[in-house]
């Protein structure tokens, strides 16, 4: 029922977490797709060991010739995801033994719902190494939310790391926003999908989050790269909404500020919004700038 996809780059020292978690699953109705984004460590040798050891589930290994980042690696790997549901498992993840069993039961229930086809993804909670939930719980269990419910009405998404499984055909259709210049936040892709589909949220823990220095979240990037990330993450979301909504909703206000800050302070204008949206973003930037300066830590 599941394709598990793991993009990885020089993470041989953490990849065992994913492998051991999959081997320990109570239900093994999945196959594992590993996309090696041109690693230079011993990832390939490690995976060859997995291929010899594992008889419980199928493993596919694909090594790319050039490192292009996580979004591009995922888009490449989605083509090898052949099951109805795809689970994205980062290369330093681990998850509880009943994860696949739970997800199979949940997705079977979703598919039996009258409006089940409207649901593109199931989101669950994440714990840290001390078994504390990372971030906030969802407003309630089995919360089916469209874009307005999930982001706009609440001003911001529910805080903290979350874990998701997706309809494979949705991921293949929409794909991850990717750019050769910088990483683009996953929130931009989720925003685009959420315009057309609902997200289902459950207050149950599946994934274990590890706070590692070489992880994507903690990885230190030059200010220009960070600005590019904010620019493109904002651009792809603002490009899809009506100008009035950029003014109306605080979520888009924040994106408008980041977008314009990158343009002004870094002179970065690779992809630009319409003239009207640029004016709106500039006015929002001017309005929010004093507050941002006063509350800077």
XYZ file of C-alpha atoms in Angstrom:
297
model
C 0.000 0.000 0.000
C 2.944 2.349 0.707
C 6.024 3.644 -1.007
C 8.531 5.042 1.484
C 10.911 7.529 -0.112
C 14.137 8.726 1.504
C 16.247 11.428 -0.132
C 19.756 11.383 1.307
C 23.046 13.195 0.959
C 26.107 12.121 2.963
C 23.936 10.724 5.764
C 25.369 7.220 6.043
C 25.817 7.885 9.759
C 22.042 8.290 10.262
C 20.458 6.138 7.540
C 20.318 3.100 9.828
C 17.545 4.834 11.755
C 15.216 4.624 8.781
C 16.290 1.106 7.859
C 15.885 -0.292 11.364
C 12.536 1.451 11.776
C 11.277 -0.177 8.583
C 12.558 -3.596 9.622
C 10.747 -3.221 12.948
C 7.371 -2.377 11.433
C 4.559 -4.676 12.504
C 3.150 -4.528 8.978
C 5.457 -4.455 5.989
C 3.082 -3.561 3.164
C 5.549 -1.115 1.641
C 8.671 -0.759 -0.462
C 11.553 1.614 0.226
C 12.921 4.005 -2.407
C 16.298 5.538 -1.545
C 17.398 8.520 -3.632
C 21.081 9.217 -3.106
C 21.690 12.841 -4.080
C 25.310 12.266 -5.191
C 26.698 11.377 -1.768
C 30.457 11.174 -1.379
C 30.459 9.118 1.836
C 29.826 5.366 2.153
C 26.056 5.555 1.569
C 26.180 3.265 -1.454
C 28.101 0.550 0.413
C 25.650 0.809 3.309
C 22.646 0.384 1.031
C 24.245 -2.617 -0.636
C 24.338 -4.199 2.812
C 20.630 -3.455 3.242
C 19.866 -5.067 -0.095
C 21.626 -8.262 0.958
C 20.055 -8.360 4.422
C 16.424 -7.460 3.827
C 13.912 -10.076 2.715
C 10.886 -8.438 4.320
C 10.383 -5.581 1.885
C 11.697 -4.366 -1.455
C 14.471 -1.764 -1.542
C 15.270 0.383 -4.566
C 18.449 2.456 -4.683
C 18.959 5.301 -7.140
C 22.088 7.455 -7.104
C 22.020 10.793 -8.866
C 25.168 12.083 -10.609
C 24.843 15.683 -9.358
C 23.741 17.013 -5.969
C 20.643 19.158 -6.492
C 19.018 19.229 -3.065
C 16.141 17.498 -1.319
C 13.205 18.840 -3.406
C 14.815 17.804 -6.695
C 15.740 14.409 -5.249
C 12.144 13.852 -4.142
C 10.734 14.827 -7.536
C 13.110 12.378 -9.173
C 12.212 9.640 -6.702
C 8.444 10.075 -6.971
C 8.656 8.356 -10.357
C 9.668 5.148 -8.573
C 6.847 5.357 -6.020
C 4.312 2.864 -7.368
C 2.014 2.356 -4.378
C -1.141 4.458 -3.804
C 0.315 6.223 -0.748
C 3.812 7.693 -0.394
C 5.549 8.340 2.916
C 8.474 10.790 2.939
C 11.043 9.568 5.473
C 14.051 11.830 5.917
C 17.466 10.182 6.124
C 17.723 10.744 9.888
C 14.162 9.699 10.798
C 12.914 6.883 12.927
C 9.305 5.962 13.614
C 7.320 3.705 15.898
C 6.725 0.035 14.929
C 2.977 0.463 14.397
C 3.335 3.398 11.982
C 2.521 1.545 8.757
C -0.218 -0.442 10.433
C -1.819 2.764 11.730
C -1.512 4.527 8.389
C -3.028 1.609 6.500
C -6.037 1.634 8.804
C -6.379 5.416 8.543
C -6.113 5.508 4.745
C -8.596 2.653 4.369
C -10.989 4.660 6.503
C -10.340 7.799 4.420
C -11.025 5.951 1.177
C -14.380 4.790 2.521
C -15.456 8.321 3.415
C -17.927 10.079 1.162
C -15.473 12.913 0.474
C -12.339 10.821 0.984
C -10.949 11.626 -2.452
C -10.758 15.262 -1.360
C -8.086 14.351 1.228
C -4.546 14.424 -0.188
C -2.546 13.755 2.949
C -2.579 12.505 6.522
C -0.487 14.448 9.049
C 0.549 13.088 12.446
C 2.691 14.361 15.323
C 6.418 14.159 15.954
C 8.352 13.551 19.171
C 11.902 14.528 20.033
C 14.518 12.209 21.516
C 13.071 12.805 24.990
C 9.602 11.732 23.832
C 8.190 15.243 23.982
C 5.806 16.332 21.224
C 7.574 18.850 18.994
C 5.379 21.914 18.678
C 1.622 22.091 19.176
C -1.132 19.512 18.911
C -3.726 19.875 16.198
C -6.955 21.667 17.248
C -8.727 18.312 17.442
C -8.304 14.730 16.299
C -9.281 13.733 12.766
C -9.240 17.393 11.767
C -9.982 17.722 8.047
C -8.871 21.171 6.925
C -8.849 23.157 3.725
C -6.395 26.015 3.161
C -8.574 28.561 4.953
C -9.036 26.356 8.023
C -5.400 25.228 8.214
C -3.565 28.495 7.532
C -5.622 31.596 6.979
C -8.180 31.478 9.771
C -5.481 30.648 12.318
C -2.977 33.123 10.799
C -0.179 30.545 10.836
C 0.136 26.746 10.530
C 0.137 24.643 13.680
C 3.623 25.066 15.150
C 6.281 22.391 15.192
C 7.498 19.426 13.185
C 4.803 17.225 11.655
C 4.922 14.034 9.613
C 2.893 13.231 6.515
C 1.847 10.523 4.119
C 0.440 11.501 0.723
C -1.564 10.209 -2.163
C 1.165 9.302 -4.633
C -0.672 10.712 -7.648
C -0.914 14.100 -5.901
C 2.832 14.270 -5.248
C 3.580 13.261 -8.821
C 1.224 15.915 -10.194
C 2.242 18.869 -8.011
C 5.852 17.957 -7.151
C 8.136 19.894 -4.831
C 9.138 23.434 -5.684
C 12.819 23.249 -6.541
C 15.482 25.748 -7.548
C 19.157 25.311 -8.370
C 20.029 28.472 -6.409
C 18.674 27.483 -3.011
C 16.381 25.272 -0.966
C 12.667 26.142 -1.143
C 10.578 25.484 1.956
C 8.160 22.564 1.728
C 5.401 24.888 2.937
C 5.212 26.356 -0.581
C 4.345 22.958 -2.081
C 1.904 22.103 0.702
C 0.187 25.477 0.166
C -0.335 24.748 -3.536
C -1.755 21.297 -2.842
C -3.987 22.620 -0.046
C -5.661 25.008 -2.481
C -7.167 21.988 -4.250
C -7.255 19.347 -1.498
C -7.977 18.945 2.210
C -5.413 17.792 4.765
C -6.325 15.297 7.509
C -4.629 15.741 10.911
C -4.419 13.240 13.762
C -2.999 13.745 17.254
C -0.983 10.553 17.285
C 2.798 10.228 17.235
C 4.640 8.277 14.553
C 7.954 9.983 13.809
C 10.940 10.620 16.077
C 12.743 13.897 15.395
C 16.508 14.125 15.980
C 18.094 17.541 16.465
C 21.316 17.079 14.498
C 23.763 19.783 13.456
C 23.900 18.577 9.849
C 20.123 18.423 9.496
C 18.384 20.719 7.025
C 16.738 22.804 9.757
C 19.925 23.461 11.722
C 22.271 23.701 8.766
C 23.894 27.127 8.727
C 23.523 28.950 5.446
C 24.941 32.269 4.204
C 22.563 35.200 4.601
C 22.086 35.440 0.850
C 21.081 31.763 0.593
C 18.690 32.200 3.509
C 17.186 35.261 1.839
C 16.760 33.335 -1.412
C 14.933 30.560 0.428
C 12.528 33.041 2.007
C 12.076 34.811 -1.324
C 11.153 31.747 -3.344
C 9.107 30.159 -0.532
C 7.072 33.374 -0.347
C 6.933 33.955 -4.100
C 5.381 30.589 -4.968
C 2.612 31.085 -2.431
C 1.864 34.745 -3.116
C 1.771 34.125 -6.873
C -1.250 31.859 -6.408
C -3.502 34.128 -4.317
C -5.619 37.175 -5.022
C -4.064 40.564 -4.186
C -6.791 41.324 -1.636
C -5.968 38.167 0.309
C -2.342 39.269 0.679
C -3.695 42.313 2.524
C -6.407 40.458 4.438
C -4.546 37.519 5.981
C -1.645 37.707 8.408
C -0.124 34.553 6.951
C 0.316 36.275 3.593
C 1.423 39.502 5.341
C 4.399 37.611 6.735
C 5.248 36.131 3.335
C 4.955 39.563 1.715
C 7.394 40.982 4.259
C 9.974 38.234 3.627
C 9.566 38.542 -0.134
C 10.089 42.304 -0.147
C 12.914 42.214 2.398
C 14.857 39.899 0.095
C 14.232 42.188 -2.864
C 15.291 45.352 -1.021
C 18.244 44.171 1.049
C 19.679 41.651 -1.384
C 18.470 43.041 -4.701
C 17.085 39.631 -5.519
C 14.494 39.615 -8.309
C 14.740 36.317 -10.195
C 10.993 35.691 -10.279
C 8.808 38.668 -9.594
C 5.153 39.019 -8.703
C 2.813 41.234 -10.698
C 3.184 44.999 -10.389
C 0.089 45.236 -8.191
C 1.282 42.505 -5.851
C 4.728 44.097 -5.654
C 3.152 47.381 -4.573
C 1.032 45.593 -1.971
C 4.062 43.692 -0.626
C 6.068 46.921 -0.432
C 3.346 48.690 1.549
C 3.020 45.719 3.918
C 6.807 45.720 4.334
C 6.801 49.406 5.287
C 3.932 48.853 7.711
C 5.521 45.850 9.441
C 9.130 47.050 9.454
C 8.944 49.204 12.636
C 7.292 46.345 14.540
C 9.905 43.877 13.309
C 12.788 46.162 14.307
C 11.328 46.823 17.774
C 10.762 43.126 18.483
C 14.058 41.867 17.102
C 15.842 39.759 19.716
